[in-house]
Amino acid sequence: MGRSLLSQFLNLSSTCPRFTSSSTSSGLQRRLHLNYLPIVGGVSSQRCYCSVAAPEPTISETSSTSIKKRIVSGVQPTGSIHLGNYLGAIKNWVSLQDKYETLFFIVDLHAITLPYDVQQLSKATKETAALYLACGVDTSKASVFVQSHVRAHVELMWLLSSATPIGWLNRMIQFKEKSRKAGDENVGVGLLTYPVLMASDILLYQSDLVPVGEDQKQHLELTRELAERVNHLYGGRKWKKLGGRGGSIFKVPEPLIPPTGARVMSLTDGLSKMSKSAPSDQSRINLLDSKDAIANKIKRCKTDSFPGLEFDNADRPECNNLLSMYQIITNRTKEEVAQECQDMNWGTFKVVLADALIDHLHPIQTRYEEIMSDRGYLDGVLAEGASKASDIADATLSNVYQAMGFLKR
């Protein structure tokens, strides 16, 4: 749970501020169980995120009569979804959708903060949505939609921007790294304000928890700080005097960090995260890679000269990364994998790992082809998901407009 043009962010909804009556708002809040992840993309903490505790919050199992906590997350439609996206996010969504109310979306607005292929954006967005479903996201349990199809994301981003100190954005590590690589003349404002859009993604849905990778904790922490800042500036008695319900405008979300698979590393450098932006395709396993491509990439991936295989040796980052991949793909415990592989050489283990990856990804690839062959089905899923998401997002946005003093229509 981003890539340039500012005009895309200014394509705001043509509708005017919408307000709900206090009775409607209160009913909604009860239904949503008010109280995200630093992401979505992030999303900062996807798709910016800082000093946030890593352990997963203790959450009791929800009964059929209780109100489920809400989780929101998303992945960018830039390049092919790779094994890191899948093991670090999407695979976990499949289990989360059974315990929580879940909204999963394709963060296409984030995808334009750096140079991108205009001709490919729409195609990649549909392909990403199809992969969500092929990986096991169940539309009877989760809402799946496209970020730009819910205009409230951009509207709330603009409102939040007015309350975001520029110093908060200047300290974002991802902005510093990406702007340094691209150069000031090639960096749009969207890269700087990316964390505000991510905050909008999360806060719109009054999210309780946000699945987030280690590299996104700073962005989530910013989201939490921004929620508290807006609640202080505009919530409470100030909001009530304007006819609102009072109290907090936003829930302050908590991070949900998976115990394993949160950070899958590159096949060519065990110290670097697997990434779509890496120049070499050899550095990642894409979910749609052929059997031969997967076998070739694993055969050529970086290893070391130590005897045997082991987890958690700081001098062997590639070994730990490959064993972790194998562990998650095969749904086995760390102890089971360590015992099986401790006396293997790299040649033997690479064949075992490649076969496991091929077997695991084959049904996903088959299901993906079925979904992509029926575009009407996919369009319907995204339309229904956007409709459900808009109902929640518009209620939050109406409250924010009201609390910030905008004229009601």
mmCIF file of C-alpha atoms in Angstrom:
data_model
loop_
_atom_site.group_PDB
_atom_site.id
_atom_site.type_symbol
_atom_site.label_atom_id
_atom_site.label_comp_id
_atom_site.label_asym_id
_atom_site.label_seq_id
_atom_site.Cartn_x
_atom_site.Cartn_y
_atom_site.Cartn_z
ATOM 1 C CA MET A 1 0.000 0.000 0.000
ATOM 2 C CA GLY A 2 3.943 5.854 -6.956
ATOM 3 C CA ARG A 3 5.545 7.311 -10.063
ATOM 4 C CA SER A 4 4.666 12.809 -13.148
ATOM 5 C CA LEU A 5 2.275 15.270 -13.874
ATOM 6 C CA LEU A 6 0.763 17.747 -11.464
ATOM 7 C CA SER A 7 -2.237 18.223 -13.712
ATOM 8 C CA GLN A 8 -3.320 14.662 -12.947
ATOM 9 C CA PHE A 9 -3.527 15.510 -9.263
ATOM 10 C CA LEU A 10 -5.581 18.607 -10.024
ATOM 11 C CA ASN A 11 -8.279 16.646 -11.841
ATOM 12 C CA LEU A 12 -10.532 17.066 -8.847
ATOM 13 C CA SER A 13 -14.127 16.026 -8.591
ATOM 14 C CA SER A 14 -16.530 18.426 -10.249
ATOM 15 C CA THR A 15 -18.972 17.859 -7.430
ATOM 16 C CA CYS A 16 -19.202 20.351 -4.608
ATOM 17 C CA PRO A 17 -18.660 19.639 -0.901
ATOM 18 C CA ARG A 18 -21.180 17.124 0.350
ATOM 19 C CA PHE A 19 -22.431 16.978 3.896
ATOM 20 C CA THR A 20 -24.349 14.306 5.687
ATOM 21 C CA SER A 21 -26.671 14.949 8.556
ATOM 22 C CA SER A 22 -25.292 14.274 11.979
ATOM 23 C CA SER A 23 -27.672 11.365 12.433
ATOM 24 C CA THR A 24 -26.489 9.727 9.214
ATOM 25 C CA SER A 25 -22.884 10.358 10.146
ATOM 26 C CA SER A 26 -23.290 8.884 13.595
ATOM 27 C CA GLY A 27 -24.943 5.789 12.183
ATOM 28 C CA LEU A 28 -22.112 5.346 9.725
ATOM 29 C CA GLN A 29 -19.510 5.720 12.434
ATOM 30 C CA ARG A 30 -21.186 3.037 14.536
ATOM 31 C CA ARG A 31 -21.339 0.751 11.520
ATOM 32 C CA LEU A 32 -17.645 1.332 10.682
ATOM 33 C CA HIS A 33 -16.452 0.772 14.254
ATOM 34 C CA LEU A 34 -14.319 3.902 14.283
ATOM 35 C CA ASN A 35 -11.255 4.153 16.176
ATOM 36 C CA TYR A 36 -4.525 1.646 8.079
ATOM 37 C CA LEU A 37 -1.247 0.711 7.709
ATOM 38 C CA PRO A 38 1.377 3.110 7.081
ATOM 39 C CA ILE A 39 1.532 2.059 4.001
ATOM 40 C CA VAL A 40 -0.708 2.262 0.786
ATOM 41 C CA GLY A 41 2.218 2.505 -0.829
ATOM 42 C CA GLY A 42 1.907 2.287 0.280
ATOM 43 C CA VAL A 43 0.878 4.459 0.942
ATOM 44 C CA SER A 44 3.563 7.712 4.685
ATOM 45 C CA SER A 45 4.861 5.228 5.801
ATOM 46 C CA GLN A 46 3.344 1.689 -0.991
ATOM 47 C CA ARG A 47 2.978 2.394 -1.143
ATOM 48 C CA CYS A 48 6.749 6.528 3.816
ATOM 49 C CA TYR A 49 6.561 5.278 7.537
ATOM 50 C CA CYS A 50 8.814 6.078 10.857
ATOM 51 C CA SER A 51 9.103 4.880 14.468
ATOM 52 C CA VAL A 52 6.253 2.383 14.482
ATOM 53 C CA ALA A 53 6.312 -0.797 16.537
ATOM 54 C CA ALA A 54 6.909 -3.814 14.326
ATOM 55 C CA PRO A 55 4.848 -6.500 16.057
ATOM 56 C CA GLU A 56 1.341 -7.106 14.781
ATOM 57 C CA PRO A 57 -1.221 -5.559 17.143
ATOM 58 C CA THR A 58 -3.026 -8.028 19.344
ATOM 59 C CA ILE A 59 -6.449 -8.405 17.776
ATOM 60 C CA SER A 60 -9.112 -10.724 19.030
ATOM 61 C CA GLU A 61 -10.893 -13.022 16.613
ATOM 62 C CA THR A 62 -14.099 -11.482 15.364
ATOM 63 C CA SER A 63 -17.354 -13.340 15.772
ATOM 64 C CA SER A 64 -20.176 -13.322 13.271
ATOM 65 C CA THR A 65 -22.018 -10.768 15.413
ATOM 66 C CA SER A 66 -19.119 -8.375 16.036
ATOM 67 C CA ILE A 67 -17.969 -5.585 13.791
ATOM 68 C CA LYS A 68 -14.809 -6.435 11.885
ATOM 69 C CA LYS A 69 -11.868 -4.085 11.914
ATOM 70 C CA ARG A 70 -11.041 -2.557 8.546
ATOM 71 C CA ILE A 71 -7.866 -2.978 6.492
ATOM 72 C CA VAL A 72 -6.940 -1.011 3.356
ATOM 73 C CA SER A 73 -3.976 -1.708 1.071
ATOM 74 C CA GLY A 74 -2.841 -1.340 -2.530
ATOM 75 C CA VAL A 75 -0.128 -1.982 -5.109
ATOM 76 C CA GLN A 76 1.035 0.206 -7.983
ATOM 77 C CA PRO A 77 0.269 -0.825 -11.565
ATOM 78 C CA THR A 78 3.808 -0.072 -12.741
ATOM 79 C CA GLY A 79 5.683 -2.977 -14.256
ATOM 80 C CA SER A 80 4.816 -6.576 -13.523
ATOM 81 C CA ILE A 81 3.805 -7.614 -10.020
ATOM 82 C CA HIS A 82 6.748 -9.565 -8.674
ATOM 83 C CA LEU A 83 7.340 -12.112 -5.951
ATOM 84 C CA GLY A 84 8.117 -9.378 -3.417
ATOM 85 C CA ASN A 85 4.730 -7.714 -3.992
ATOM 86 C CA TYR A 86 3.022 -11.078 -3.745
ATOM 87 C CA LEU A 87 4.762 -12.512 -0.670
ATOM 88 C CA GLY A 88 5.010 -9.162 1.104
ATOM 89 C CA ALA A 89 1.435 -8.018 0.484
ATOM 90 C CA ILE A 90 -1.033 -9.823 -1.753
ATOM 91 C CA LYS A 91 -0.567 -13.331 -0.332
ATOM 92 C CA ASN A 92 -1.244 -11.939 3.123
ATOM 93 C CA TRP A 93 -4.404 -10.201 1.889
ATOM 94 C CA VAL A 94 -5.927 -13.589 1.133
ATOM 95 C CA SER A 95 -5.767 -14.584 4.803
ATOM 96 C CA LEU A 96 -6.679 -11.116 6.074
ATOM 97 C CA GLN A 97 -9.912 -10.992 4.070
ATOM 98 C CA ASP A 98 -11.359 -13.772 6.240
ATOM 99 C CA LYS A 99 -10.777 -11.890 9.516
ATOM 100 C CA TYR A 100 -11.260 -8.247 8.562
ATOM 101 C CA GLU A 101 -13.322 -5.937 6.392
ATOM 102 C CA THR A 102 -10.907 -5.399 3.504
ATOM 103 C CA LEU A 103 -10.510 -2.911 0.659
ATOM 104 C CA PHE A 104 -7.747 -3.583 -1.869
ATOM 105 C CA PHE A 105 -7.074 -1.171 -4.702
ATOM 106 C CA ILE A 106 -4.706 -0.409 -7.547
ATOM 107 C CA VAL A 107 -2.889 2.834 -6.739
ATOM 108 C CA ASP A 108 -2.726 4.286 -10.245
ATOM 109 C CA LEU A 109 -2.464 7.883 -9.001
ATOM 110 C CA HIS A 110 0.734 7.012 -7.180
ATOM 111 C CA ALA A 111 2.096 5.488 -10.384
ATOM 112 C CA ILE A 112 2.494 8.883 -12.082
ATOM 113 C CA THR A 113 4.788 10.559 -9.543
ATOM 114 C CA LEU A 114 7.790 9.456 -11.604
ATOM 115 C CA PRO A 115 8.069 9.161 -15.401
ATOM 116 C CA TYR A 116 5.806 6.405 -16.696
ATOM 117 C CA ASP A 117 4.496 4.905 -19.929
ATOM 118 C CA VAL A 118 1.194 6.643 -20.683
ATOM 119 C CA GLN A 119 0.173 3.966 -23.180
ATOM 120 C CA GLN A 120 0.661 1.212 -20.605
ATOM 121 C CA LEU A 121 -0.982 2.710 -17.493
ATOM 122 C CA SER A 122 -4.544 1.597 -18.235
ATOM 123 C CA LYS A 123 -3.409 -1.850 -19.400
ATOM 124 C CA ALA A 124 -1.199 -2.346 -16.361
ATOM 125 C CA THR A 125 -4.034 -1.278 -14.060
ATOM 126 C CA LYS A 126 -6.342 -3.995 -15.383
ATOM 127 C CA GLU A 127 -3.569 -6.582 -15.305
ATOM 128 C CA THR A 128 -2.823 -5.741 -11.686
ATOM 129 C CA ALA A 129 -6.493 -6.053 -10.754
ATOM 130 C CA ALA A 130 -6.658 -9.432 -12.509
ATOM 131 C CA LEU A 131 -3.622 -10.613 -10.554
ATOM 132 C CA TYR A 132 -5.262 -9.597 -7.274
ATOM 133 C CA LEU A 133 -8.136 -11.927 -8.100
ATOM 134 C CA ALA A 134 -5.899 -14.673 -9.496
ATOM 135 C CA CYS A 135 -3.890 -14.667 -6.267
ATOM 136 C CA GLY A 136 -7.011 -15.390 -4.266
ATOM 137 C CA VAL A 137 -8.617 -12.068 -3.359
ATOM 138 C CA ASP A 138 -12.318 -12.939 -3.070
ATOM 139 C CA THR A 139 -14.743 -10.222 -4.149
ATOM 140 C CA SER A 140 -17.423 -11.669 -1.882
ATOM 141 C CA LYS A 141 -15.173 -10.771 1.057
ATOM 142 C CA ALA A 142 -13.128 -7.812 -0.212
ATOM 143 C CA SER A 143 -13.738 -4.714 -2.308
ATOM 144 C CA VAL A 144 -11.351 -4.418 -5.269
ATOM 145 C CA PHE A 145 -11.184 -1.097 -7.108
ATOM 146 C CA VAL A 146 -8.994 1.443 -8.883
ATOM 147 C CA GLN A 147 -7.778 4.413 -6.842
ATOM 148 C CA SER A 148 -8.596 7.040 -9.492
ATOM 149 C CA HIS A 149 -12.163 5.707 -9.776
ATOM 150 C CA VAL A 150 -12.878 7.086 -6.301
ATOM 151 C CA ARG A 151 -12.407 10.831 -6.669
ATOM 152 C CA ALA A 152 -12.469 11.390 -2.943
ATOM 153 C CA HIS A 153 -8.815 10.247 -2.822
ATOM 154 C CA VAL A 154 -7.645 13.352 -4.659
ATOM 155 C CA GLU A 155 -10.120 15.693 -2.969
ATOM 156 C CA LEU A 156 -9.035 14.650 0.506
ATOM 157 C CA MET A 157 -5.380 14.847 -0.516
ATOM 158 C CA TRP A 158 -5.839 18.537 -1.333
ATOM 159 C CA LEU A 159 -7.567 19.232 1.972
ATOM 160 C CA LEU A 160 -4.872 17.346 3.901
ATOM 161 C CA SER A 161 -2.148 19.223 2.003
ATOM 162 C CA SER A 162 -3.271 22.454 3.636
ATOM 163 C CA ALA A 163 -2.579 20.941 7.058
ATOM 164 C CA THR A 164 0.711 19.202 6.212
ATOM 165 C CA PRO A 165 3.889 21.092 7.224
ATOM 166 C CA ILE A 166 6.392 21.139 4.393
ATOM 167 C CA GLY A 167 9.090 20.022 6.820
ATOM 168 C CA TRP A 168 7.271 16.728 7.339
ATOM 169 C CA LEU A 169 7.513 15.985 3.630
ATOM 170 C CA ASN A 170 11.122 17.124 3.277
ATOM 171 C CA ARG A 171 12.225 14.532 5.800
ATOM 172 C CA MET A 172 10.766 11.593 3.872
ATOM 173 C CA ILE A 173 13.578 9.192 3.014
ATOM 174 C CA GLN A 174 11.987 7.842 -0.169
ATOM 175 C CA PHE A 175 11.598 11.375 -1.562
ATOM 176 C CA LYS A 176 15.235 12.154 -0.857
ATOM 177 C CA GLU A 177 16.446 8.950 -2.488
ATOM 178 C CA LYS A 178 14.236 9.113 -5.577
ATOM 179 C CA SER A 179 14.732 12.851 -6.190
ATOM 180 C CA ARG A 180 18.487 12.451 -5.887
ATOM 181 C CA LYS A 181 18.455 9.705 -8.506
ATOM 182 C CA ALA A 182 16.144 11.536 -10.906
ATOM 183 C CA GLY A 183 17.525 15.064 -10.432
ATOM 184 C CA ASP A 184 15.544 18.152 -9.392
ATOM 185 C CA GLU A 185 14.652 19.110 -12.962
ATOM 186 C CA ASN A 186 12.989 15.753 -13.543
ATOM 187 C CA VAL A 187 11.046 15.492 -10.289
ATOM 188 C CA GLY A 188 7.449 16.671 -10.130
ATOM 189 C CA VAL A 189 5.684 18.058 -7.074
ATOM 190 C CA GLY A 190 3.731 14.806 -6.899
ATOM 191 C CA LEU A 191 6.810 12.940 -5.637
ATOM 192 C CA LEU A 192 7.046 15.318 -2.689
ATOM 193 C CA THR A 193 3.327 15.205 -1.887
ATOM 194 C CA TYR A 194 3.052 11.446 -2.472
ATOM 195 C CA PRO A 195 2.818 10.741 1.291
ATOM 196 C CA VAL A 196 -0.184 13.075 1.579
ATOM 197 C CA LEU A 197 -2.027 11.092 -1.088
ATOM 198 C CA MET A 198 -1.077 7.932 0.752
ATOM 199 C CA ALA A 199 -2.495 9.400 3.937
ATOM 200 C CA SER A 200 -5.671 10.206 2.035
ATOM 201 C CA ASP A 201 -5.862 6.604 0.811
ATOM 202 C CA ILE A 202 -5.792 5.362 4.383
ATOM 203 C CA LEU A 203 -7.780 7.964 6.281
ATOM 204 C CA LEU A 204 -10.667 8.073 3.806
ATOM 205 C CA TYR A 205 -11.768 4.619 4.906
ATOM 206 C CA GLN A 206 -11.321 5.097 8.654
ATOM 207 C CA SER A 207 -8.879 2.208 8.528
ATOM 208 C CA ASP A 208 -7.999 0.374 11.726
ATOM 209 C CA LEU A 209 -4.924 -1.377 10.339
ATOM 210 C CA VAL A 210 -2.577 -0.923 7.419
ATOM 211 C CA PRO A 211 -0.438 -3.817 6.112
ATOM 212 C CA VAL A 212 2.971 -2.249 5.649
ATOM 213 C CA GLY A 213 6.488 -3.296 4.772
ATOM 214 C CA GLU A 214 9.530 -2.233 6.748
ATOM 215 C CA ASP A 215 10.380 0.406 4.136
ATOM 216 C CA GLN A 216 6.969 2.044 4.438
ATOM 217 C CA LYS A 217 6.799 2.621 8.161
ATOM 218 C CA GLN A 218 7.900 6.245 7.840
ATOM 219 C CA HIS A 219 5.023 7.009 5.494
ATOM 220 C CA LEU A 220 2.503 5.440 7.854
ATOM 221 C CA GLU A 221 3.894 7.367 10.774
ATOM 222 C CA LEU A 222 3.306 10.551 8.786
ATOM 223 C CA THR A 223 -0.273 9.408 8.165
ATOM 224 C CA ARG A 224 -0.793 8.902 11.879
ATOM 225 C CA GLU A 225 0.674 12.289 12.733
ATOM 226 C CA LEU A 226 -1.447 13.973 10.082
ATOM 227 C CA ALA A 227 -4.626 12.309 11.354
ATOM 228 C CA GLU A 228 -3.890 13.553 14.864
ATOM 229 C CA ARG A 229 -3.066 17.036 13.579
ATOM 230 C CA VAL A 230 -6.331 17.362 11.627
ATOM 231 C CA ASN A 231 -8.307 15.971 14.552
ATOM 232 C CA HIS A 232 -6.729 18.645 16.771
ATOM 233 C CA LEU A 233 -7.136 21.529 14.311
ATOM 234 C CA TYR A 234 -10.691 20.844 13.188
ATOM 235 C CA GLY A 235 -12.255 18.133 15.339
ATOM 236 C CA GLY A 236 -13.836 18.060 18.743
ATOM 237 C CA ARG A 237 -15.862 21.069 19.885
ATOM 238 C CA LYS A 238 -14.792 23.111 16.859
ATOM 239 C CA TRP A 239 -16.495 20.630 14.553
ATOM 240 C CA LYS A 240 -19.533 20.361 16.787
ATOM 241 C CA LYS A 241 -20.070 24.125 16.658
ATOM 242 C CA LEU A 242 -20.336 23.784 12.867
ATOM 243 C CA GLY A 243 -23.105 21.228 13.196
ATOM 244 C CA GLY A 244 -20.975 18.096 13.165
ATOM 245 C CA ARG A 245 -20.934 15.249 15.648
ATOM 246 C CA GLY A 246 -17.706 16.398 17.299
ATOM 247 C CA GLY A 247 -14.905 14.119 18.408
ATOM 248 C CA SER A 248 -12.215 12.768 16.074
ATOM 249 C CA ILE A 249 -12.575 13.246 12.331
ATOM 250 C CA PHE A 250 -10.153 10.433 11.507
ATOM 251 C CA LYS A 251 -9.193 7.166 13.095
ATOM 252 C CA VAL A 252 -5.470 6.939 13.800
ATOM 253 C CA PRO A 253 -4.457 3.693 12.041
ATOM 254 C CA GLU A 254 -2.088 1.087 13.380
ATOM 255 C CA PRO A 255 0.559 -0.787 11.338
ATOM 256 C CA LEU A 256 0.090 -4.446 10.527
ATOM 257 C CA ILE A 257 3.479 -5.949 9.698
ATOM 258 C CA PRO A 258 3.490 -9.587 8.588
ATOM 259 C CA PRO A 259 5.846 -11.775 10.657
ATOM 260 C CA THR A 260 7.387 -13.197 7.472
ATOM 261 C CA GLY A 261 7.572 -12.172 3.847
ATOM 262 C CA ALA A 262 7.363 -8.450 4.526
ATOM 263 C CA ARG A 263 10.643 -7.730 2.778
ATOM 264 C CA VAL A 264 11.704 -9.961 -0.106
ATOM 265 C CA MET A 265 15.149 -9.134 -1.396
ATOM 266 C CA SER A 266 16.658 -8.937 -4.871
ATOM 267 C CA LEU A 267 18.002 -12.032 -6.608
ATOM 268 C CA THR A 268 21.135 -10.105 -7.524
ATOM 269 C CA ASP A 269 21.752 -8.385 -4.178
ATOM 270 C CA GLY A 270 20.543 -9.821 -0.899
ATOM 271 C CA LEU A 271 20.827 -6.411 0.759
ATOM 272 C CA SER A 272 18.456 -4.643 -1.656
ATOM 273 C CA LYS A 273 14.695 -5.039 -1.758
ATOM 274 C CA MET A 274 13.163 -6.767 -4.778
ATOM 275 C CA SER A 275 11.807 -3.894 -6.859
ATOM 276 C CA LYS A 276 9.978 -3.151 -10.089
ATOM 277 C CA SER A 277 12.271 -0.174 -10.637
ATOM 278 C CA ALA A 278 15.496 -2.201 -10.589
ATOM 279 C CA PRO A 279 17.093 -1.965 -14.042
ATOM 280 C CA SER A 280 17.643 -5.712 -14.393
ATOM 281 C CA ASP A 281 14.687 -8.064 -14.722
ATOM 282 C CA GLN A 282 17.066 -10.752 -13.487
ATOM 283 C CA SER A 283 16.721 -9.249 -9.999
ATOM 284 C CA ARG A 284 13.094 -10.344 -9.560
ATOM 285 C CA ILE A 285 10.644 -13.160 -10.180
ATOM 286 C CA ASN A 286 7.542 -11.759 -11.872
ATOM 287 C CA LEU A 287 4.298 -13.576 -11.163
ATOM 288 C CA LEU A 288 3.724 -14.093 -14.872
ATOM 289 C CA ASP A 289 7.236 -15.315 -15.687
ATOM 290 C CA SER A 290 7.355 -18.550 -17.675
ATOM 291 C CA LYS A 291 8.705 -21.780 -16.190
ATOM 292 C CA ASP A 292 11.928 -21.399 -18.149
ATOM 293 C CA ALA A 293 12.356 -17.766 -17.054
ATOM 294 C CA ILE A 294 11.888 -18.683 -13.378
ATOM 295 C CA ALA A 295 14.327 -21.596 -13.589
ATOM 296 C CA ASN A 296 16.894 -19.435 -15.386
ATOM 297 C CA LYS A 297 16.638 -16.561 -12.891
ATOM 298 C CA ILE A 298 17.037 -18.870 -9.903
ATOM 299 C CA LYS A 299 19.921 -20.700 -11.574
ATOM 300 C CA ARG A 300 21.748 -17.391 -12.144
ATOM 301 C CA CYS A 301 20.855 -15.645 -8.857
ATOM 302 C CA LYS A 302 23.602 -14.488 -6.517
ATOM 303 C CA THR A 303 24.757 -16.916 -3.811
ATOM 304 C CA ASP A 304 27.874 -17.354 -1.662
ATOM 305 C CA SER A 305 30.728 -19.820 -1.131
ATOM 306 C CA PHE A 306 29.840 -20.956 2.401
ATOM 307 C CA PRO A 307 29.103 -24.674 2.938
ATOM 308 C CA GLY A 308 25.527 -25.689 3.665
ATOM 309 C CA LEU A 309 22.515 -23.382 3.934
ATOM 310 C CA GLU A 310 21.276 -21.444 6.961
ATOM 311 C CA PHE A 311 18.932 -18.688 8.087
ATOM 312 C CA ASP A 312 19.868 -15.446 9.850
ATOM 313 C CA ASN A 313 23.605 -15.293 9.163
ATOM 314 C CA ALA A 314 24.398 -11.595 8.604
ATOM 315 C CA ASP A 315 27.276 -12.590 6.330
ATOM 316 C CA ARG A 316 24.898 -14.558 4.083
ATOM 317 C CA PRO A 317 22.022 -12.232 3.077
ATOM 318 C CA GLU A 318 21.321 -14.075 -0.188
ATOM 319 C CA CYS A 319 21.121 -17.400 1.605
ATOM 320 C CA ASN A 320 18.618 -16.066 4.126
ATOM 321 C CA ASN A 321 16.551 -14.467 1.354
ATOM 322 C CA LEU A 322 16.305 -17.603 -0.785
ATOM 323 C CA LEU A 323 15.515 -19.853 2.154
ATOM 324 C CA SER A 324 12.823 -17.423 3.291
ATOM 325 C CA MET A 325 11.252 -17.486 -0.175
ATOM 326 C CA TYR A 326 11.202 -21.278 -0.083
ATOM 327 C CA GLN A 327 9.721 -21.332 3.406
ATOM 328 C CA ILE A 328 6.822 -19.027 2.532
ATOM 329 C CA ILE A 329 6.096 -20.586 -0.854
ATOM 330 C CA THR A 330 5.892 -24.074 0.661
ATOM 331 C CA ASN A 331 3.998 -22.964 3.809
ATOM 332 C CA ARG A 332 6.501 -24.676 6.057
ATOM 333 C CA THR A 333 8.127 -23.603 9.293
ATOM 334 C CA LYS A 334 11.558 -22.095 9.502
ATOM 335 C CA GLU A 335 12.779 -25.095 11.483
ATOM 336 C CA GLU A 336 11.498 -27.560 8.867
ATOM 337 C CA VAL A 337 13.234 -25.707 6.032
ATOM 338 C CA ALA A 338 16.460 -25.311 7.995
ATOM 339 C CA GLN A 339 16.597 -29.037 8.679
ATOM 340 C CA GLU A 340 15.796 -29.997 5.085
ATOM 341 C CA CYS A 341 18.307 -27.634 3.505
ATOM 342 C CA GLN A 342 21.200 -27.441 5.969
ATOM 343 C CA ASP A 343 23.362 -29.951 4.075
ATOM 344 C CA MET A 344 22.324 -28.987 0.538
ATOM 345 C CA ASN A 345 24.681 -27.330 -1.911
ATOM 346 C CA TRP A 346 23.512 -24.400 -4.011
ATOM 347 C CA GLY A 347 23.074 -26.445 -7.173
ATOM 348 C CA THR A 348 20.635 -28.822 -5.484
ATOM 349 C CA PHE A 349 18.731 -26.129 -3.598
ATOM 350 C CA LYS A 350 18.265 -23.901 -6.642
ATOM 351 C CA VAL A 351 16.477 -26.701 -8.473
ATOM 352 C CA VAL A 352 14.259 -27.351 -5.440
ATOM 353 C CA LEU A 353 13.436 -23.632 -5.084
ATOM 354 C CA ALA A 354 12.719 -23.145 -8.791
ATOM 355 C CA ASP A 355 10.384 -26.156 -8.848
ATOM 356 C CA ALA A 356 8.538 -24.876 -5.764
ATOM 357 C CA LEU A 357 8.096 -21.425 -7.300
ATOM 358 C CA ILE A 358 6.859 -22.850 -10.610
ATOM 359 C CA ASP A 359 4.366 -25.134 -8.878
ATOM 360 C CA HIS A 360 3.069 -22.322 -6.677
ATOM 361 C CA LEU A 361 2.695 -19.742 -9.442
ATOM 362 C CA HIS A 362 1.174 -22.037 -12.091
ATOM 363 C CA PRO A 363 -2.430 -21.919 -10.778
ATOM 364 C CA ILE A 364 -2.162 -18.152 -10.354
ATOM 365 C CA GLN A 365 -1.051 -17.776 -13.965
ATOM 366 C CA THR A 366 -3.849 -20.060 -15.182
ATOM 367 C CA ARG A 367 -6.515 -18.155 -13.268
ATOM 368 C CA TYR A 368 -5.060 -14.836 -14.489
ATOM 369 C CA GLU A 369 -5.468 -15.888 -18.123
ATOM 370 C CA GLU A 370 -9.084 -16.854 -17.481
ATOM 371 C CA ILE A 371 -9.873 -13.486 -15.893
ATOM 372 C CA MET A 372 -8.142 -11.477 -18.619
ATOM 373 C CA SER A 373 -10.105 -13.338 -21.283
ATOM 374 C CA ASP A 374 -13.368 -12.038 -19.775
ATOM 375 C CA ARG A 375 -12.960 -8.258 -19.627
ATOM 376 C CA GLY A 376 -16.631 -7.753 -18.828
ATOM 377 C CA TYR A 377 -16.225 -9.666 -15.588
ATOM 378 C CA LEU A 378 -13.185 -7.651 -14.513
ATOM 379 C CA ASP A 379 -14.840 -4.321 -15.373
ATOM 380 C CA GLY A 380 -17.839 -5.340 -13.291
ATOM 381 C CA VAL A 381 -15.680 -6.238 -10.296
ATOM 382 C CA LEU A 382 -13.893 -2.886 -10.405
ATOM 383 C CA ALA A 383 -17.122 -0.924 -10.836
ATOM 384 C CA GLU A 384 -18.756 -2.662 -7.889
ATOM 385 C CA GLY A 385 -15.652 -2.192 -5.752
ATOM 386 C CA ALA A 386 -15.443 1.515 -6.570
ATOM 387 C CA SER A 387 -19.117 1.962 -5.704
ATOM 388 C CA LYS A 388 -18.709 0.358 -2.288
ATOM 389 C CA ALA A 389 -15.508 2.286 -1.595
ATOM 390 C CA SER A 390 -17.125 5.590 -2.637
ATOM 391 C CA ASP A 391 -19.945 5.130 -0.141
ATOM 392 C CA ILE A 392 -17.429 5.009 2.709
ATOM 393 C CA ALA A 393 -15.030 7.597 1.279
ATOM 394 C CA ASP A 394 -17.720 10.180 0.517
ATOM 395 C CA ALA A 395 -19.028 10.054 4.080
ATOM 396 C CA THR A 396 -15.538 10.748 5.454
ATOM 397 C CA LEU A 397 -14.953 13.501 2.906
ATOM 398 C CA SER A 398 -18.251 15.193 3.767
ATOM 399 C CA ASN A 399 -17.261 15.285 7.430
ATOM 400 C CA VAL A 400 -13.886 16.820 6.574
ATOM 401 C CA TYR A 401 -15.466 19.504 4.384
ATOM 402 C CA GLN A 402 -17.892 20.323 7.183
ATOM 403 C CA ALA A 403 -15.268 20.392 9.923
ATOM 404 C CA MET A 404 -13.024 22.664 7.806
ATOM 405 C CA GLY A 405 -15.833 25.172 7.364
ATOM 406 C CA PHE A 406 -16.812 24.801 3.720
ATOM 407 C CA LEU A 407 -20.201 26.059 2.551
ATOM 408 C CA LYS A 408 -22.833 23.342 2.335
ATOM 409 C CA ARG A 409 -24.781 22.856 -0.885
#
